[in-house]
Structure formats: structure tokens, C-alpha cells
Amino acid sequence: MTVEKLNNSKIPIIVFDKKLEQFRGKTLFPEKLAKANEILAKAGLPKTQK
């Protein structure tokens, strides 16, 4: 793509760092995840309106 097309494009351009691939599929904060799941189990998710 040319610079002009990139500037006029509505789609953002995102570049990911390849070092982040090592974290794919890993739980980084298991304590916080467990607490969040516990809170969601008690309170539940809000109802969505259509």
C-alpha cells in the first residue's frame, strides 16, 4: 500500500511484537483470574438489551 492509501484507510494498522507469542495459552495471574471467576459466579453477568 502507498502512504496515501494508508493515511486514508479506516482500518488501523497494528504491529505485534513476536516476543508476546511466548505468553499465548498461559495464565499470567492465576490468583486474580480465580477471584474474578468467583465474583462472576456470585453476581453473574448483566442482561443485554436487544
Coordinates of N, CA and C in Angstrom, one line a residue:
M1 N 0.8 -1.2 0.0 CA 0.0 0.0 0.0 C 0.9 1.2 0.0
T2 N 0.4 2.3 -0.6 CA 1.1 3.5 -0.6 C 0.8 4.3 0.7
V3 N 1.6 5.3 0.9 CA 1.4 6.1 2.1 C 0.0 6.8 2.1
E4 N -0.4 7.3 0.9 CA -1.7 8.0 0.8 C -2.8 7.0 1.1
K5 N -2.8 5.8 0.7 CA -3.8 4.8 0.9 C -3.8 4.5 2.4
L6 N -2.7 4.4 3.1 CA -2.6 4.1 4.5 C -3.2 5.3 5.3
N7 N -2.9 6.5 4.9 CA -3.4 7.7 5.6 C -4.9 7.8 5.5
N8 N -5.5 7.4 4.3 CA -6.9 7.5 4.1 C -7.7 6.2 4.6
S9 N -7.0 5.2 5.0 CA -7.6 3.9 5.4 C -8.3 4.1 6.7
K10 N -9.5 3.5 6.8 CA -10.3 3.5 8.1 C -9.8 2.3 9.0
I11 N -9.0 1.4 8.5 CA -8.6 0.2 9.3 C -7.3 0.6 10.0
P12 N -7.2 0.4 11.3 CA -5.9 0.7 12.0 C -4.9 -0.3 11.6
I13 N -3.6 0.1 11.6 CA -2.5 -0.8 11.4 C -1.9 -1.2 12.7
I14 N -1.8 -2.4 13.0 CA -1.3 -2.9 14.3 C -0.1 -3.8 14.1
V15 N 1.0 -3.6 14.7 CA 2.1 -4.4 14.6 C 2.4 -5.1 16.0
F16 N 2.4 -6.4 16.0 CA 2.6 -7.1 17.3 C 4.0 -7.5 17.4
D17 N 4.5 -7.5 18.7 CA 5.8 -7.9 19.0 C 5.8 -9.4 19.0
K18 N 6.7 -10.1 18.3 CA 6.8 -11.5 18.2 C 7.1 -12.2 19.6
K19 N 7.7 -11.4 20.5 CA 8.1 -11.9 21.8 C 6.9 -12.2 22.6
L20 N 5.7 -11.7 22.3 CA 4.5 -11.9 23.0 C 3.9 -13.3 22.8
E21 N 4.3 -14.0 21.7 CA 3.9 -15.3 21.4 C 4.2 -16.3 22.5
Q22 N 5.2 -16.0 23.3 CA 5.5 -17.0 24.4 C 4.5 -17.0 25.5
F23 N 3.6 -16.0 25.6 CA 2.6 -15.9 26.6 C 1.2 -16.5 26.1
R24 N 1.1 -16.9 24.8 CA -0.1 -17.4 24.3 C -0.5 -18.7 25.0
G25 N -1.7 -18.8 25.5 CA -2.2 -20.0 26.2 C -1.7 -20.1 27.7
K26 N -1.0 -19.2 28.2 CA -0.6 -19.2 29.6 C -1.5 -18.2 30.4
T27 N -1.7 -18.6 31.7 CA -2.4 -17.8 32.6 C -1.4 -17.0 33.4
L28 N -1.3 -15.7 33.2 CA -0.3 -14.9 33.9 C -0.6 -14.6 35.3
F29 N -1.8 -14.4 35.6 CA -2.2 -14.0 37.0 C -3.3 -15.0 37.5
P30 N -2.9 -16.2 37.9 CA -4.0 -17.2 38.3 C -4.8 -16.8 39.5
E31 N -4.2 -16.1 40.4 CA -4.9 -15.7 41.6 C -6.0 -14.7 41.3
K32 N -5.7 -13.7 40.4 CA -6.7 -12.7 40.0 C -7.8 -13.3 39.1
L33 N -7.4 -14.3 38.3 CA -8.4 -15.0 37.5 C -9.3 -15.7 38.3
A34 N -8.8 -16.4 39.3 CA -9.7 -17.2 40.2 C -10.7 -16.3 41.0
K35 N -10.2 -15.1 41.4 CA -11.0 -14.2 42.2 C -12.1 -13.6 41.2
A36 N -11.7 -13.3 40.0 CA -12.7 -12.7 39.0 C -13.8 -13.8 38.7
N37 N -13.4 -15.0 38.5 CA -14.3 -16.1 38.2 C -15.3 -16.3 39.4
E38 N -14.8 -16.2 40.6 CA -15.6 -16.3 41.8 C -16.6 -15.2 41.9
I39 N -16.2 -14.0 41.6 CA -17.1 -12.8 41.7 C -18.2 -12.9 40.6
L40 N -17.8 -13.4 39.4 CA -18.8 -13.5 38.3 C -19.8 -14.7 38.6
A41 N -19.3 -15.7 39.3 CA -20.2 -16.8 39.6 C -21.3 -16.3 40.6
K42 N -20.9 -15.5 41.5 CA -21.9 -15.0 42.5 C -22.8 -13.9 41.9
A43 N -22.3 -13.0 41.2 CA -23.1 -11.8 40.7 C -23.7 -12.1 39.3
G44 N -23.0 -12.9 38.5 CA -23.5 -13.1 37.2 C -23.2 -11.9 36.2
L45 N -23.5 -12.1 35.0 CA -23.3 -11.1 34.0 C -24.6 -10.3 33.8
P46 N -24.5 -9.0 33.5 CA -25.7 -8.2 33.3 C -26.5 -8.7 32.1
K47 N -27.8 -8.5 32.1 CA -28.6 -8.8 30.9 C -28.4 -7.8 29.8
T48 N -28.3 -8.3 28.6 CA -28.2 -7.4 27.5 C -29.5 -7.1 26.9
Q49 N -29.7 -5.9 26.4 CA -30.9 -5.5 25.8 C -30.8 -5.5 24.3
K50 N -31.8 -6.0 23.6 CA -31.7 -6.1 22.2 C -32.3 -4.9 21.5

